[in-house]
Short mmCIF file of C-alpha atoms and ligand atoms in Angstrom, two decimals:
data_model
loop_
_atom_site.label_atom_id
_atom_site.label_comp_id
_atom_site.label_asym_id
_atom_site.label_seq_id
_atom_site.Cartn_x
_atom_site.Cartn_y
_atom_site.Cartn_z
CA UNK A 1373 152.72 46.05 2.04
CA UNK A 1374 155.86 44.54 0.89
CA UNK A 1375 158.74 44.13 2.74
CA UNK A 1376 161.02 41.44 0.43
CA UNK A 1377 163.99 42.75 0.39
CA UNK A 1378 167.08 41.95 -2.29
CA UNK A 1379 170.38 42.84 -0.45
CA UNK A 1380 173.10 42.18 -2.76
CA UNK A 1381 171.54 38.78 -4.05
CA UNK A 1382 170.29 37.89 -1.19
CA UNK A 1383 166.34 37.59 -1.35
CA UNK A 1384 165.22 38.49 2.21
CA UNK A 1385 161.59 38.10 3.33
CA UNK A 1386 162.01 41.47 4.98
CA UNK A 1387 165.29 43.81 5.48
CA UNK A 1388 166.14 42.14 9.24
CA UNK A 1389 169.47 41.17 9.75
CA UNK A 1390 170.82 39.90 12.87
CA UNK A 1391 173.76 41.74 13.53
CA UNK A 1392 177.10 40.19 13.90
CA UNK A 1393 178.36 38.51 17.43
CA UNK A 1394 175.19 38.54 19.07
CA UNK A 1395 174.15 34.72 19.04
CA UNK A 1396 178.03 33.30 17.90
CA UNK A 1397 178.11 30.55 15.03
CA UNK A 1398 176.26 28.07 15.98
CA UNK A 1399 173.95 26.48 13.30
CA UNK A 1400 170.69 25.45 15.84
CA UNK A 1401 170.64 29.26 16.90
CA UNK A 1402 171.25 31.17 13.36
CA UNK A 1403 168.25 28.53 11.94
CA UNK A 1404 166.07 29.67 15.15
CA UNK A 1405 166.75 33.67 14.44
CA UNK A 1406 165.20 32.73 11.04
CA UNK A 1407 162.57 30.41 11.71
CA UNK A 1408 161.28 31.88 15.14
CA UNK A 1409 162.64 35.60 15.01
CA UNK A 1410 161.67 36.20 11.58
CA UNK A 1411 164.94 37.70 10.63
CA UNK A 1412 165.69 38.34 6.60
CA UNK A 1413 168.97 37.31 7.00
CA UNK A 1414 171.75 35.92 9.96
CA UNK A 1415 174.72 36.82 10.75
CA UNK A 1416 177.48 34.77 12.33
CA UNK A 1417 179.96 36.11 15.02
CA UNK A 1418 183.45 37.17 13.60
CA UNK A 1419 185.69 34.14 12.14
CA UNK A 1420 188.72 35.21 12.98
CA UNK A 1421 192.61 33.29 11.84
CA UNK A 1422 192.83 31.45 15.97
CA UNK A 1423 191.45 30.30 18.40
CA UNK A 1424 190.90 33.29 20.82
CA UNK A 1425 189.48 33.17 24.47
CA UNK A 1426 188.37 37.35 24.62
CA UNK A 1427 188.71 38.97 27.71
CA UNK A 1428 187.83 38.15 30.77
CA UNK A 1429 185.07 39.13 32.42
CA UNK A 1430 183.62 41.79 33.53
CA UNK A 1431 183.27 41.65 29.45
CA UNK A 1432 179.41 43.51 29.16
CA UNK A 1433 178.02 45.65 31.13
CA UNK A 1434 174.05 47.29 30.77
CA UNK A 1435 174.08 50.96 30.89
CA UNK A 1436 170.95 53.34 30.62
CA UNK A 1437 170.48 53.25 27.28
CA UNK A 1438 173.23 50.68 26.17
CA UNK A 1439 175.76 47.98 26.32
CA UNK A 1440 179.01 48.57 26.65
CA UNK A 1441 181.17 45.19 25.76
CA UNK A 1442 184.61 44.27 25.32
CA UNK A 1443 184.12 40.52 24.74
CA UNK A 1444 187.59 40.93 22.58
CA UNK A 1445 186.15 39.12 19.20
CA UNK A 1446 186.37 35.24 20.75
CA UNK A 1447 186.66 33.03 18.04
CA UNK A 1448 187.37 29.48 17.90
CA UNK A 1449 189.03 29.93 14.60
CA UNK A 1450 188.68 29.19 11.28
CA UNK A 1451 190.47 26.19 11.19
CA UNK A 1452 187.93 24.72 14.36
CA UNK A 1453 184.78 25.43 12.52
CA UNK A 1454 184.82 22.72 9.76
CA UNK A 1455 182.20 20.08 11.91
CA UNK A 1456 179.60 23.19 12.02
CA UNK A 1457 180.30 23.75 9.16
CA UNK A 1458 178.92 20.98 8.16
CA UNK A 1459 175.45 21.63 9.15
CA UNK A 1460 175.63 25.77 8.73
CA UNK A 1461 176.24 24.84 4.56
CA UNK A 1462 172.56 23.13 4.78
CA UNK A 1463 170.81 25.83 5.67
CA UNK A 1464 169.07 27.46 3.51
CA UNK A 1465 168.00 30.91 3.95
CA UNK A 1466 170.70 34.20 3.51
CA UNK A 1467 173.70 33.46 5.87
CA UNK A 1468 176.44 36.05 5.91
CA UNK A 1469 179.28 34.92 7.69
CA UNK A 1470 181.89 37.92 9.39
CA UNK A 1471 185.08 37.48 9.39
CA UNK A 1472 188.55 39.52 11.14
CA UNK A 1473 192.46 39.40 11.27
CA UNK A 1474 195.05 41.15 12.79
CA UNK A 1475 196.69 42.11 9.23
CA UNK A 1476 195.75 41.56 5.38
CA UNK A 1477 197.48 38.29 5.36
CA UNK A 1478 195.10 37.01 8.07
CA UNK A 1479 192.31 38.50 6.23
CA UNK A 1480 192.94 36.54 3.35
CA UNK A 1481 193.66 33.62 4.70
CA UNK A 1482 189.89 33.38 6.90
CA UNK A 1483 188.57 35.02 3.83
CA UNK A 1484 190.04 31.87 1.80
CA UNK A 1485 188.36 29.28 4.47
CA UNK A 1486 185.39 30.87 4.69
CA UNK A 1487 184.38 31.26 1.37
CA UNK A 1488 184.87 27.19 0.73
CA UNK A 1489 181.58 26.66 2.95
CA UNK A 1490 179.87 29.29 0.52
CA UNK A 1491 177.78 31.63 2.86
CA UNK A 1492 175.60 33.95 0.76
CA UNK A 1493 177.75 36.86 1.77
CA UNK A 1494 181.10 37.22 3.56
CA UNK A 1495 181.33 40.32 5.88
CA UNK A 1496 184.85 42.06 6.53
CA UNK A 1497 184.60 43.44 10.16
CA UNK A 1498 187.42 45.73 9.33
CA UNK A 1499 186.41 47.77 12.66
CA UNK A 1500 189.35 45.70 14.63
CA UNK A 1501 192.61 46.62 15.39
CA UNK A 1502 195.26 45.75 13.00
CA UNK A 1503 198.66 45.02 14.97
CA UNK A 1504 201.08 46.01 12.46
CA UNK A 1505 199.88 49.71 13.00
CA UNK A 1506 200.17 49.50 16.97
CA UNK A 1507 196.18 48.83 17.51
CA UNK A 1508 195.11 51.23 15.17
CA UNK A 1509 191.73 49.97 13.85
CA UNK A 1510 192.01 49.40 9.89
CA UNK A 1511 188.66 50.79 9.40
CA UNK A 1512 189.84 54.39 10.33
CA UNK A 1513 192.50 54.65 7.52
CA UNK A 1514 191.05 54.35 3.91
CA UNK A 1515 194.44 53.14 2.50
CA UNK A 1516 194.30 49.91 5.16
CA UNK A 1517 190.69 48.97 4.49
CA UNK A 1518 191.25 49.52 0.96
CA UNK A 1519 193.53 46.76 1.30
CA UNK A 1520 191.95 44.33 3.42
CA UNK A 1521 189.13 44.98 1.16
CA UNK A 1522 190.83 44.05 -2.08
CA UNK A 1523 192.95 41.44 -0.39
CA UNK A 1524 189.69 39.55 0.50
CA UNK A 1525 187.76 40.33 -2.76
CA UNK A 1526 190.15 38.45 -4.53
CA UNK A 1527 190.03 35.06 -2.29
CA UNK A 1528 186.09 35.14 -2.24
CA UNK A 1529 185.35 34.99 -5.90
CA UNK A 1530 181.81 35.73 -6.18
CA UNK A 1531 180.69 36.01 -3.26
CA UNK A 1532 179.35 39.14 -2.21
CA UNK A 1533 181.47 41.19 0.03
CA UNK A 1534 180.00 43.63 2.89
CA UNK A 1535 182.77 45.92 4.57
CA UNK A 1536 182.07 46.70 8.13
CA UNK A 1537 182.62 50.10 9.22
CA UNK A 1538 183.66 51.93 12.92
CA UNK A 1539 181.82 55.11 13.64
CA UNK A 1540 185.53 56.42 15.02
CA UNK A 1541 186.81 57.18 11.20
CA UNK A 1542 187.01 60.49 11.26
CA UNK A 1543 185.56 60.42 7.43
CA UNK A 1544 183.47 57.50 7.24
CA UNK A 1545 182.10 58.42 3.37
CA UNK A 1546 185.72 58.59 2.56
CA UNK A 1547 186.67 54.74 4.01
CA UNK A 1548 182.99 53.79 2.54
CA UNK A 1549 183.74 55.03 -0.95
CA UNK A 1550 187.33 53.78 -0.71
CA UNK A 1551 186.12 50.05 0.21
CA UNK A 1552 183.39 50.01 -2.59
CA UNK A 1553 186.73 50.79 -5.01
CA UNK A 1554 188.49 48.23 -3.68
CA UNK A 1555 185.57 45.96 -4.53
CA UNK A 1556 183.20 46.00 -1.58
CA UNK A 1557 179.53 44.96 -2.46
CA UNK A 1558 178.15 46.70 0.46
CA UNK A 1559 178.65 48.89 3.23
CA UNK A 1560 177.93 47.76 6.73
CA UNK A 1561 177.47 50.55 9.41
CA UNK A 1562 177.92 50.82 12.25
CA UNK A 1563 180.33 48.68 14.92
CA UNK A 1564 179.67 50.02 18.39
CA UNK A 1565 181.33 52.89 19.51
CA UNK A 1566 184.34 53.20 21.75
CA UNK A 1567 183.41 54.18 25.27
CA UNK A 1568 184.56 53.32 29.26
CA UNK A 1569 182.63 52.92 32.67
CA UNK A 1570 184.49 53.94 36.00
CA UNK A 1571 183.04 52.54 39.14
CA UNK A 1572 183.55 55.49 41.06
CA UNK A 1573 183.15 53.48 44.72
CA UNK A 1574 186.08 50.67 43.94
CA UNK A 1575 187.61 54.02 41.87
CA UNK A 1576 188.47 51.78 39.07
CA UNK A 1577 187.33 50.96 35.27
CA UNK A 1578 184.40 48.45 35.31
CA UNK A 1579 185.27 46.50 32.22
CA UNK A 1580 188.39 44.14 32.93
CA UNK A 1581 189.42 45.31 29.64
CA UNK A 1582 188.58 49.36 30.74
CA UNK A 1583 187.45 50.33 27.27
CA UNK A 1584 184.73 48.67 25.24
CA UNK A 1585 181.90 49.96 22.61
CA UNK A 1586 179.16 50.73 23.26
CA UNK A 1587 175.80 49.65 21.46
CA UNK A 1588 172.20 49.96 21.71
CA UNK A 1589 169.77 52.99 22.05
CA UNK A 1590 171.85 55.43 23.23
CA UNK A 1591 174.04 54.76 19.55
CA UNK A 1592 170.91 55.37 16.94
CA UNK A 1593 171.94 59.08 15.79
CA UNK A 1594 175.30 57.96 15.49
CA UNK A 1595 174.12 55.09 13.13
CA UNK A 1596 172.18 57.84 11.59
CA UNK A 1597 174.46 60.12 11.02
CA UNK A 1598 177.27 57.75 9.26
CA UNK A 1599 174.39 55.54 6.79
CA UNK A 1600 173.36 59.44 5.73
CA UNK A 1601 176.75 59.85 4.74
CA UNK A 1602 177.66 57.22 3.38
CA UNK A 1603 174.49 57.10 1.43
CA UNK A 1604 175.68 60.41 -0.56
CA UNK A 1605 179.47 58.89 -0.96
CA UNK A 1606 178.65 55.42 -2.81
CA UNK A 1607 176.25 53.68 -4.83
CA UNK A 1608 176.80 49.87 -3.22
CA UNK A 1609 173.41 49.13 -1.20
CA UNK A 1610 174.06 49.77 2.78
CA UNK A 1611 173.62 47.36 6.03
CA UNK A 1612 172.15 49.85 8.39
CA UNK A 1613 172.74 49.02 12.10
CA UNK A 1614 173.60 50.52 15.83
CA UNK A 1615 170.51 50.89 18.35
CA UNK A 1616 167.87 49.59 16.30
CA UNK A 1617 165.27 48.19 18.42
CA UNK A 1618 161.94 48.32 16.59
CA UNK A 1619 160.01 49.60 13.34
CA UNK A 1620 160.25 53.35 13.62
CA UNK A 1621 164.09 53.38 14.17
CA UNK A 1622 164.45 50.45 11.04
CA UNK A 1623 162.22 53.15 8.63
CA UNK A 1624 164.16 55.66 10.13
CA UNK A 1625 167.60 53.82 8.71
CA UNK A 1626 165.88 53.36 5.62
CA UNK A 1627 164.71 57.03 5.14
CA UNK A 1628 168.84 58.06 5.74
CA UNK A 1629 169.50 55.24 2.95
CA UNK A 1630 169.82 51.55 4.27
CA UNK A 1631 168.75 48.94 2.33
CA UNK A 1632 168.79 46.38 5.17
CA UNK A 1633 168.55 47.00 8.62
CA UNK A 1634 170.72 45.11 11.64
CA UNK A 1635 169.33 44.14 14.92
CA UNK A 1636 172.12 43.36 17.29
CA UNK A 1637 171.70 45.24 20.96
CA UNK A 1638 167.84 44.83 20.41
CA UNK A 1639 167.59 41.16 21.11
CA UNK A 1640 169.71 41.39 24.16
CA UNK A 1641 166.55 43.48 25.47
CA UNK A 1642 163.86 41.96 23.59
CA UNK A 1643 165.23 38.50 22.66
CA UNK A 1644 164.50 36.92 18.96
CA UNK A 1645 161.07 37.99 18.44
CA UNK A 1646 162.47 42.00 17.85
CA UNK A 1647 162.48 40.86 14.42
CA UNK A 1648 158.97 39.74 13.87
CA UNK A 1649 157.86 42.56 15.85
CA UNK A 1650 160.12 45.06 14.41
CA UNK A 1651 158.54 43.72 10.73
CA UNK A 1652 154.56 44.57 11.75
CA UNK A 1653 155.85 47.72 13.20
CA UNK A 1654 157.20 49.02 9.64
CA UNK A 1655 154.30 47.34 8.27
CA UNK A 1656 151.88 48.93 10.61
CA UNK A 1657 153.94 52.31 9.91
CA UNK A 1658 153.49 51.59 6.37
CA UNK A 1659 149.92 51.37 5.99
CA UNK A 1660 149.41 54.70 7.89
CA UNK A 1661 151.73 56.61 5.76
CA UNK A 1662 149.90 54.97 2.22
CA UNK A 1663 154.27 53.65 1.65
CA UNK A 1664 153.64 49.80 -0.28
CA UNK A 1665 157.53 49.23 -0.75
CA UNK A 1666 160.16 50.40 1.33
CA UNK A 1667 161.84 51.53 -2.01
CA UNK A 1668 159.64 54.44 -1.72
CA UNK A 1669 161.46 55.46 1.03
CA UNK A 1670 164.91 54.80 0.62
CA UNK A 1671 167.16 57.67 1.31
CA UNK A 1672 163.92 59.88 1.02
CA UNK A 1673 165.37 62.11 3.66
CA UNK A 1674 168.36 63.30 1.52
CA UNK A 1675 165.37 65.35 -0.45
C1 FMN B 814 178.38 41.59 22.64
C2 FMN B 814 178.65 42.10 21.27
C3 FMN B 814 179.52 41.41 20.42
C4 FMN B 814 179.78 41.87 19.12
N1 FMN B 814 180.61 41.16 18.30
C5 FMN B 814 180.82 41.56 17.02
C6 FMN B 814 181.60 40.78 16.13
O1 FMN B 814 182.08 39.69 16.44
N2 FMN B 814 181.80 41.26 14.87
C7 FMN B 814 181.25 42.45 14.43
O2 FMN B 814 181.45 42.83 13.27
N3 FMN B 814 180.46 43.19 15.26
C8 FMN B 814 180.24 42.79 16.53
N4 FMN B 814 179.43 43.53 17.35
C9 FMN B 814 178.82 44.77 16.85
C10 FMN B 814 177.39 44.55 16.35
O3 FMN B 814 177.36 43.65 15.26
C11 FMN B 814 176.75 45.90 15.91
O4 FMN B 814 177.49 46.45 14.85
C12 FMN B 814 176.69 46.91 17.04
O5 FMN B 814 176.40 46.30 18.28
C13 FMN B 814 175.63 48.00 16.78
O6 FMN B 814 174.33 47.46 16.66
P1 FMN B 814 173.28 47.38 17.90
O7 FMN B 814 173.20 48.75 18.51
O8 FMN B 814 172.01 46.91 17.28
O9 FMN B 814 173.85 46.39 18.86
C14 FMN B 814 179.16 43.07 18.66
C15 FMN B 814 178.26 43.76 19.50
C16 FMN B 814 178.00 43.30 20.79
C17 FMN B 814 177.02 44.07 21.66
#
């Protein structure tokens, strides 16, 4: 059974990624989702061009079969990162580092910082809101994340580039096949999903911020749905991700067309060891089904 995975360059001992803004940027935790977790790869929280507090709490909340969050991207800002820095440039397994701005200037100018400390991979979470166009999230217009997608490419060099997309474009293939034009190395998909909780005793929104997105189980066929898509719209390898939480739903993103597979939600409810577990799960899968690579599988349920 063989589940090395090569993700744009990146030669993962298995297709695990954590997903970004889950365990922030520190150095001593990414190393310990590698080392202990058994993820392929790590992913740090969203860089973005200030410091940035969030919003203030009540900021997550545990539904059913979710989380619905509206931490509000805190960051402490590119320009505050430079002492971990230091010790995230030793380490030395696939780091992809996310990054966000407000406009494509922004972009470019994290992108710029960033890309000095040499991650394996640089991920554009272009599912934020951009404020020139009111709040409107870049990733739902293919003409804005063509251009934050260009605008980065060309302050990275040669680093690869992974777009990240929101399941609220109305045509995700579209913004998917637009970004790998404008030079994207990889799709990412999914971001959570917009959503809201009402507490119907104190008659008022739960979240101090009222909406949020929502992540987890409850978000898998969306997840689905979008890497199927997008798998038929580009030829750039995709990040699979939203409600993964173990083997079956990782082989599942593989049979719609992912490459590699992101665990985000999942350690929240099963801590670092999903990944691990997650791993003899596919293998275990695997075995039963007579599959040695997961290349036999890839996309396999486009037919
Ligand atoms: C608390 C929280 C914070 C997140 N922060 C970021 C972030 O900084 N940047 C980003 O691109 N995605 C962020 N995400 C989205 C996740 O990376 C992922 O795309 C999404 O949660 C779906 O995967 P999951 O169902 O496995 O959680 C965040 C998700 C959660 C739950």
């Amino acid at each position: 059974m063989d589940l090395k995975t090569n993700f744009i360059g990146l030669k993962m001992q298995n297709p695990t990624v954590l997903a970004s803004g889950i365990l922030g940027t520190n150095s001593a935790l990414m190393k310990r989702v590698f080392e202990e977790g058994g993820a392929g790869a790590v992913t740090m929280k969203s860089i973005g061009p200030e410091e940035r507090n969030g919003h203030e709490n009540p900021s997550v909340i545990e539904l059913e079969h979710g989380l619905l969050n509206a931490v509000g991207l805190p960051s402490p800002g590119f320009q505050n990162m430079e002492e971990e820095w230091k010790e995230l440039e030793k380490i030395n397994f696939p780091l992809i580092a996310s990054i966000y701005g407000a406009n494509i200037e922004q972009f470019a100018a994290v992108a710029k910082n960033v890309a000095l400390h040499k991650p394996d991979a640089i991920e554009a979470n272009i599912s934020c809101p951009n404020t020139k166009e009111h709040g409107q999230i870049f990733g739902t217009s293919e003409e804005a994340s063509q251009a934050i997608i260009s605008a980065v490419k060309k302050e990275i060099g040669k680093i690869p580039l992974i777009a990240k997309l929101t399941p609220q474009a109305s045509n995700i293939a579209a913004i998917a096949a637009g970004c790998e034009k404008a030079g994207a190395d990889a799709i990412c998909a999914i971001n959570t999903v917009a959503g809201m909780c009402i507490d119907i005793d104190a008659r008022k929104p739960i979240l101090h911020n009222k909406f949020g997105g929502l992540s987890g189980p409850a978000i898998k066929p969306v997840g689905i749905k979008c890497v199927y898509q997008i798998f038929e719209s580009v030829k750039i390898p995709i990040l699979g991700m939203g409600g993964i939480s173990n083997g079956k739903d990782a082989i599942e993103y593989i049979q719609a067309g992912a490459t590699a597979v992101g665990i985000g939600s999942g350690v929240f409810y099963h801590g670092i060891e999903v990944f691990k577990k997650a791993c003899e799960e596919m293998e275990h899968w695997m075995k039963e089904n007579n599959v040695k690579s997961l290349k036999e599988i890839r996309g396999i349920a486009h037919g």
